[in-house]
Short mmCIF file of C-alpha atoms and ligand atoms in Angstrom, two decimals:
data_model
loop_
_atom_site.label_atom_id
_atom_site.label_comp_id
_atom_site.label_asym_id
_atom_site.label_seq_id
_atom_site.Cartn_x
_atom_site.Cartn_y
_atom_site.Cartn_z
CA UNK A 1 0.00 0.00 0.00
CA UNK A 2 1.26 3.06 -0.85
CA UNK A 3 0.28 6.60 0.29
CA UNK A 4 2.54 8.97 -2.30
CA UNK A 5 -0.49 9.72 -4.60
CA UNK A 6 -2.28 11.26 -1.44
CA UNK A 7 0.26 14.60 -1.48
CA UNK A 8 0.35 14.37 -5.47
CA UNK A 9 -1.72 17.88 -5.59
CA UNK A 10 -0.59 19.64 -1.99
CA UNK A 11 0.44 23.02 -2.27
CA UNK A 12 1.63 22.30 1.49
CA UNK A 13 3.24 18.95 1.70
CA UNK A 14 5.72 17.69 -0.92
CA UNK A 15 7.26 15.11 1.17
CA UNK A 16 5.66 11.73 2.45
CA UNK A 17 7.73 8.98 4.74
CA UNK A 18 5.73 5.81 4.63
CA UNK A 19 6.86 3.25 6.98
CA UNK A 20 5.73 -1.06 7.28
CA UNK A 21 5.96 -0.85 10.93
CA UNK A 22 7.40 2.10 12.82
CA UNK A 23 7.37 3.18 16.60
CA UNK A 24 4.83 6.08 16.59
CA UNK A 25 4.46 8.45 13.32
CA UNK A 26 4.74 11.66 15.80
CA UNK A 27 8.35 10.31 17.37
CA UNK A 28 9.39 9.43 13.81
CA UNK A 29 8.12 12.47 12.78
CA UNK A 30 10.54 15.03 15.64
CA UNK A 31 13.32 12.71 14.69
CA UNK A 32 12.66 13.56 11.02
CA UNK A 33 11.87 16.85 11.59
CA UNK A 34 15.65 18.00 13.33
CA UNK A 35 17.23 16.58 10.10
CA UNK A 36 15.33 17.01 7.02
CA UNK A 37 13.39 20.37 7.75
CA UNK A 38 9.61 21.02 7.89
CA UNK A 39 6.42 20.31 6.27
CA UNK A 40 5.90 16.86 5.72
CA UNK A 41 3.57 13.73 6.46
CA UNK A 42 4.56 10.57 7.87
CA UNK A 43 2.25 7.18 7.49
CA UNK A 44 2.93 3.62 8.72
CA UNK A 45 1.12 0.90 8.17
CA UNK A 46 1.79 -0.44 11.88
CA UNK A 47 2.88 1.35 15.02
CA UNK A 48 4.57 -0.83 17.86
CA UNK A 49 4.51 2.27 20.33
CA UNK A 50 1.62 4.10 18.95
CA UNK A 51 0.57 6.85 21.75
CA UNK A 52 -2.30 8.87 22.96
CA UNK A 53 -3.47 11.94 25.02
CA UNK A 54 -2.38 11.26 28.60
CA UNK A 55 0.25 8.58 27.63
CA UNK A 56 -2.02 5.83 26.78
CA UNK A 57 -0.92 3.50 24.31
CA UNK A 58 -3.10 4.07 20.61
CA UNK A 59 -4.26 0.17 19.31
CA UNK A 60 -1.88 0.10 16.28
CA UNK A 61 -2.16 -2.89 14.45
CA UNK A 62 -0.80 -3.36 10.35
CA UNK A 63 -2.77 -2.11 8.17
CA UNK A 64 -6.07 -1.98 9.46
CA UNK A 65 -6.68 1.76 10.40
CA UNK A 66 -4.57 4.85 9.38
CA UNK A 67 -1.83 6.04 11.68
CA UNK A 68 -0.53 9.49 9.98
CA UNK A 69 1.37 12.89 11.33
CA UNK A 70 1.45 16.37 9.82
CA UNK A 71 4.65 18.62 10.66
CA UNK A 72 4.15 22.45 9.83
CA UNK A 73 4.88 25.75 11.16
CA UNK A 74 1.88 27.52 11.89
CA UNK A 75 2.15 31.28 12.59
CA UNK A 76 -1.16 32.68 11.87
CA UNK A 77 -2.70 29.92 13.54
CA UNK A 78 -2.52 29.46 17.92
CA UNK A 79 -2.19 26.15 19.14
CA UNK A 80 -5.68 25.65 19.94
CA UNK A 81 -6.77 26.63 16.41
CA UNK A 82 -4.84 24.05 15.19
CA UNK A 83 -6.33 21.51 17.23
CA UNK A 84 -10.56 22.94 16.05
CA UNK A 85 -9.30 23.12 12.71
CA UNK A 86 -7.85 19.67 12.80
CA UNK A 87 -10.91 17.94 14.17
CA UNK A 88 -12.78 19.74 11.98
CA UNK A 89 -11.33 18.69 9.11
CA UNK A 90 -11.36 15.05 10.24
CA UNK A 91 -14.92 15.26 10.89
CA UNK A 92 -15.93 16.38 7.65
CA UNK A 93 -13.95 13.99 6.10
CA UNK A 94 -15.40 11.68 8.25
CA UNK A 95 -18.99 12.52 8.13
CA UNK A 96 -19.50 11.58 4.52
CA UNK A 97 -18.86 8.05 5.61
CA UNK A 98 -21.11 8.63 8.72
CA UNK A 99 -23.25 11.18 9.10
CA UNK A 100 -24.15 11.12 12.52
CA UNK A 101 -20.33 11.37 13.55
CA UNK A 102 -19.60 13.94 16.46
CA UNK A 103 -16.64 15.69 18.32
CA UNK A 104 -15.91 14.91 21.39
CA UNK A 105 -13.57 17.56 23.24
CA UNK A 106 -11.41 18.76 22.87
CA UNK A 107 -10.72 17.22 19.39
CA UNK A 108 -11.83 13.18 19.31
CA UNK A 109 -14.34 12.14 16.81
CA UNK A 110 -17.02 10.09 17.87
CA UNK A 111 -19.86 7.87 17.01
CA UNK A 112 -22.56 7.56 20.23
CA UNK A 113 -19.55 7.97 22.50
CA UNK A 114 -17.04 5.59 21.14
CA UNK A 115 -13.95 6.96 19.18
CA UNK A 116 -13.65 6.35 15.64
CA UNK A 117 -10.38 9.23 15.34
CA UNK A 118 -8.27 10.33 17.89
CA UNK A 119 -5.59 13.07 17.61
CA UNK A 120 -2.42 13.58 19.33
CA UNK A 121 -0.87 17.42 18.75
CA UNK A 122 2.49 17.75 20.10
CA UNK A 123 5.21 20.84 19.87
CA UNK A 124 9.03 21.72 19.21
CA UNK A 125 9.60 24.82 21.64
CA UNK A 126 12.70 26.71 21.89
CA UNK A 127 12.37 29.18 24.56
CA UNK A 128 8.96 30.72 24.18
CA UNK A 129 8.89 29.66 20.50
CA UNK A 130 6.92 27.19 18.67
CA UNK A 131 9.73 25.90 16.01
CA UNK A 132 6.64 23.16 14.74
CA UNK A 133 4.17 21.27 15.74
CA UNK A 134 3.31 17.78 14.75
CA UNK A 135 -0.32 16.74 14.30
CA UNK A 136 -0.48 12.98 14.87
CA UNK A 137 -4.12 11.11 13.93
CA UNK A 138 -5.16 7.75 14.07
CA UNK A 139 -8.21 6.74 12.44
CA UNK A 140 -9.84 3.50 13.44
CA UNK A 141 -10.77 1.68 9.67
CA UNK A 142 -11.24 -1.82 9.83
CA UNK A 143 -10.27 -3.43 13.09
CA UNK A 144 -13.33 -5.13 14.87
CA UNK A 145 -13.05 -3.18 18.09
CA UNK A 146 -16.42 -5.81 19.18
CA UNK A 147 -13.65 -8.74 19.78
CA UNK A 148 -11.54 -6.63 21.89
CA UNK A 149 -12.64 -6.54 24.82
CA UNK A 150 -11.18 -3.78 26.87
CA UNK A 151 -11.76 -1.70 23.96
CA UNK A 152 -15.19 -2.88 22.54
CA UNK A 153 -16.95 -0.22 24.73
CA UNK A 154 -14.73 2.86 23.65
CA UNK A 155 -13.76 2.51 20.23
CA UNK A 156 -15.19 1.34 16.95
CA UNK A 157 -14.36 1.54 13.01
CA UNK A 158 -15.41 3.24 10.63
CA UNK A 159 -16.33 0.02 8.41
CA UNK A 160 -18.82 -0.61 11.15
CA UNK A 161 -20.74 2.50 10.55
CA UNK A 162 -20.86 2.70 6.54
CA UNK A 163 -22.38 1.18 3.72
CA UNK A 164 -19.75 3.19 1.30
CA UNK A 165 -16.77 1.10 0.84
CA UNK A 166 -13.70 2.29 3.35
CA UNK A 167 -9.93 2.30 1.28
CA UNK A 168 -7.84 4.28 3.59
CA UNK A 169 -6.12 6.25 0.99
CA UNK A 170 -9.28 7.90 -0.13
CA UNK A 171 -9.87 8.62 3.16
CA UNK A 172 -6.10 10.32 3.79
CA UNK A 173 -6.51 12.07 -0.24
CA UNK A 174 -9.96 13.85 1.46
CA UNK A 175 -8.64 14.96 4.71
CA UNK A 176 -5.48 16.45 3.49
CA UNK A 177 -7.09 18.35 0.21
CA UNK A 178 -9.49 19.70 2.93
CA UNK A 179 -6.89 20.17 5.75
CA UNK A 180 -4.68 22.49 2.84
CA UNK A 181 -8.10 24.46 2.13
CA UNK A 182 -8.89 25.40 5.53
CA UNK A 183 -5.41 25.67 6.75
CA UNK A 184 -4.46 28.22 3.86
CA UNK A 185 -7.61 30.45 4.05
CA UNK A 186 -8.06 30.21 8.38
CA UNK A 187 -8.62 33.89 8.27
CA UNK A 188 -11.58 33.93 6.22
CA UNK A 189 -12.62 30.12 6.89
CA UNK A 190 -12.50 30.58 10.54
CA UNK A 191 -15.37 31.78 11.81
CA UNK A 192 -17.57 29.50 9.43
CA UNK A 193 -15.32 26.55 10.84
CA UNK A 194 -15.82 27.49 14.44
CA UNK A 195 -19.40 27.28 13.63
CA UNK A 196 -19.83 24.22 12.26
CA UNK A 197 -17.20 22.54 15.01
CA UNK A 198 -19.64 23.85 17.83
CA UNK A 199 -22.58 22.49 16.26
CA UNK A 200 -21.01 18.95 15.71
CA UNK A 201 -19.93 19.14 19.68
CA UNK A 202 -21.38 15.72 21.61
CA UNK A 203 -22.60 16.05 25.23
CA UNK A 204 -23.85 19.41 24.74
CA UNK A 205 -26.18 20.19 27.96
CA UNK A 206 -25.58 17.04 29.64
CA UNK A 207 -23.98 15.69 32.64
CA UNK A 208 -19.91 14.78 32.39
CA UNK A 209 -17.00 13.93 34.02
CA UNK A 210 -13.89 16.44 33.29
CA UNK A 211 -10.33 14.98 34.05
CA UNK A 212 -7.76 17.89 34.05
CA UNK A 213 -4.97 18.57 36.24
CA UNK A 214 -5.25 15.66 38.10
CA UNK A 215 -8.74 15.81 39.59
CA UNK A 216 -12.19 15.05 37.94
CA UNK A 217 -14.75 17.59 38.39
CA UNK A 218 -18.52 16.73 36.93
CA UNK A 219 -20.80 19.43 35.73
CA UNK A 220 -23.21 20.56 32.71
CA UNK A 221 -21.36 20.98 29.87
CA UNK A 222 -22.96 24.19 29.40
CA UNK A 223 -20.46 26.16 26.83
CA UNK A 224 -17.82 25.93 23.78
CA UNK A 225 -15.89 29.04 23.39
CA UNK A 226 -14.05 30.74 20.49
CA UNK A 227 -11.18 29.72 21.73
CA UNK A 228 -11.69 26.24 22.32
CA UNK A 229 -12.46 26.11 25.96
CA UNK A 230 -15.61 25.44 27.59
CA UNK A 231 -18.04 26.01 30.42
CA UNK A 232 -19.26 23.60 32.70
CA UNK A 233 -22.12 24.64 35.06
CA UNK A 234 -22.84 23.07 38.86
CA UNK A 235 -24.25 23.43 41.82
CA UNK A 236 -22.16 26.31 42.62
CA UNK A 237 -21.73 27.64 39.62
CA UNK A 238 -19.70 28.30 35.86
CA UNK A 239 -16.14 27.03 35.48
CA UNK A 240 -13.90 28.03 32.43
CA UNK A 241 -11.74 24.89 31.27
CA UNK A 242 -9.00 24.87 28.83
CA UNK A 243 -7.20 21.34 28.97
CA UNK A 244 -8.71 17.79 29.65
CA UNK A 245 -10.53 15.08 29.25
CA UNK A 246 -14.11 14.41 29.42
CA UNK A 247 -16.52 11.37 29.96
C1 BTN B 301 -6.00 10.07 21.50
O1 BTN B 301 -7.17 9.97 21.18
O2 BTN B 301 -5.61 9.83 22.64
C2 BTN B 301 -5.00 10.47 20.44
C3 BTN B 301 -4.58 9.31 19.59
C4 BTN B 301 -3.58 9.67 18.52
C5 BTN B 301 -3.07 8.46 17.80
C6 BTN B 301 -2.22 8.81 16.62
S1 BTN B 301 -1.87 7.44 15.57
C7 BTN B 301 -0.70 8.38 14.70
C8 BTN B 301 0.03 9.25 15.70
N1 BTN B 301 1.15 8.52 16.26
C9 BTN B 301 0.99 8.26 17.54
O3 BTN B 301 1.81 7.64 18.27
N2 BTN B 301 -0.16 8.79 17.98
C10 BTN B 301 -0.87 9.45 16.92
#
């Protein structure tokens, strides 16, 4: 399987590393980055150490799902931005598989809870500066998450959810024309995008669970802001969060 015809038309990304097996596309992808320069996408069809927010491991198995990283240097966009567009983008791709496809914050896309994408967005700083960040995003494809079962209640594939038939390179081709489109016009995209992101948001108005910092803290989620934090409402009142996890 080869991914090279996916970056045949980017403006963006002229360089693709595919990999058969590889640790995790983002560490490839800092190692790669300090010699060879920035933008570029990495693929593999099989990650030994693929990871996730909060240092879980990410289910990583050849060539069922997609395991991919972006590397770019972003200056009109903040870090958050980069983490609404990206989920955006993935969504919409997404969503003409399966409509009813949702994001869960901060930026995991979900179907009735359980994750079909998850992304991992990690930076180079030198002193207060961003040098790049790398985007990493694992989409679940094929793999019959129903047979695994300390996953069977959290995750499931995008196969499952779609009459259309699923070839992961289509699937990469969409996301990065659209991820180009969006990334190269944010300042007159933005606002539409922000939009549409908030109106695709699960759990509006309902009871969670938010892990951040160490503690859990339940409340309404009441709120998404512009800037990609959110409300949640209790007994005692409206708290502003900007970081977590919620359930
Ligand atoms: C999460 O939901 O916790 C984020 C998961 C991110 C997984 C992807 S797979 C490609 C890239 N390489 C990694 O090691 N992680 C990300």
């Amino acid at each position: 399987m080869s991914f090279k015809n996916c970056i045949k038309n980017s403006v963006i990304f002229k360089k693709i590393f595919e990999y058969r097996e590889i640790s995790s596309t983002n560490d490839e992808a800092f190692r790669l980055a300090r010699r060879v320069g920035v933008p570029f996408v990495v693929v593999a069809e099989r990650q030994t150490e693929g990871r996730g927010r909060f240092n879980r491991i990410w289910y990583s198995p050849r060539g069922e799902n997609l395991y991919f990283t972006l590397v770019i240097i972003h200056p009109e966009l903040k870090f958050n931005e980069l983490s609404i567009l990206t989920s955006f983008v993935l969504l919409k791709t997404l969503q003409s598989y399966c409509r009813s496809l949702q994001v869960k914050w901060p930026n995991d896309i979900v179907h009735e809870g359980k994750k079909v994408c998850g992304i991992l967005i990690e930076n180079e700083v030198a002193g207060s500066m961003v040098r790049f960040s790398v985007i990493g995003a694992g989409i679940n494809c094929f793999t019959d998450f129903s047979k695994i079962g300390e996953l069977k209640d959290v995750a499931v594939s995008l196969k499952d959810l779609t009459a259309k038939k699923v070839l992961r390179e289509r699937i990469f081709g969409e996301f990065l024309e659209k991820f180009e489109k969006n990334y190269m016009n944010w300042r007159s995209y933005r606002r539409q995008v922000l939009r549409e992101w908030k109106k695709n948001m699960a759990l509006m108005n309902t009871k969670i669970a938010l892990r951040s910092g160490g503690a859990t803290v339940t409340g309404w989620l009441k709120r998404v802001n512009d800037d990609g934090s959110i409300v949640l409402s209790d007994g005692s009142g409206r708290r502003l969060f900007t970081y977590g996890e919620i359930s």
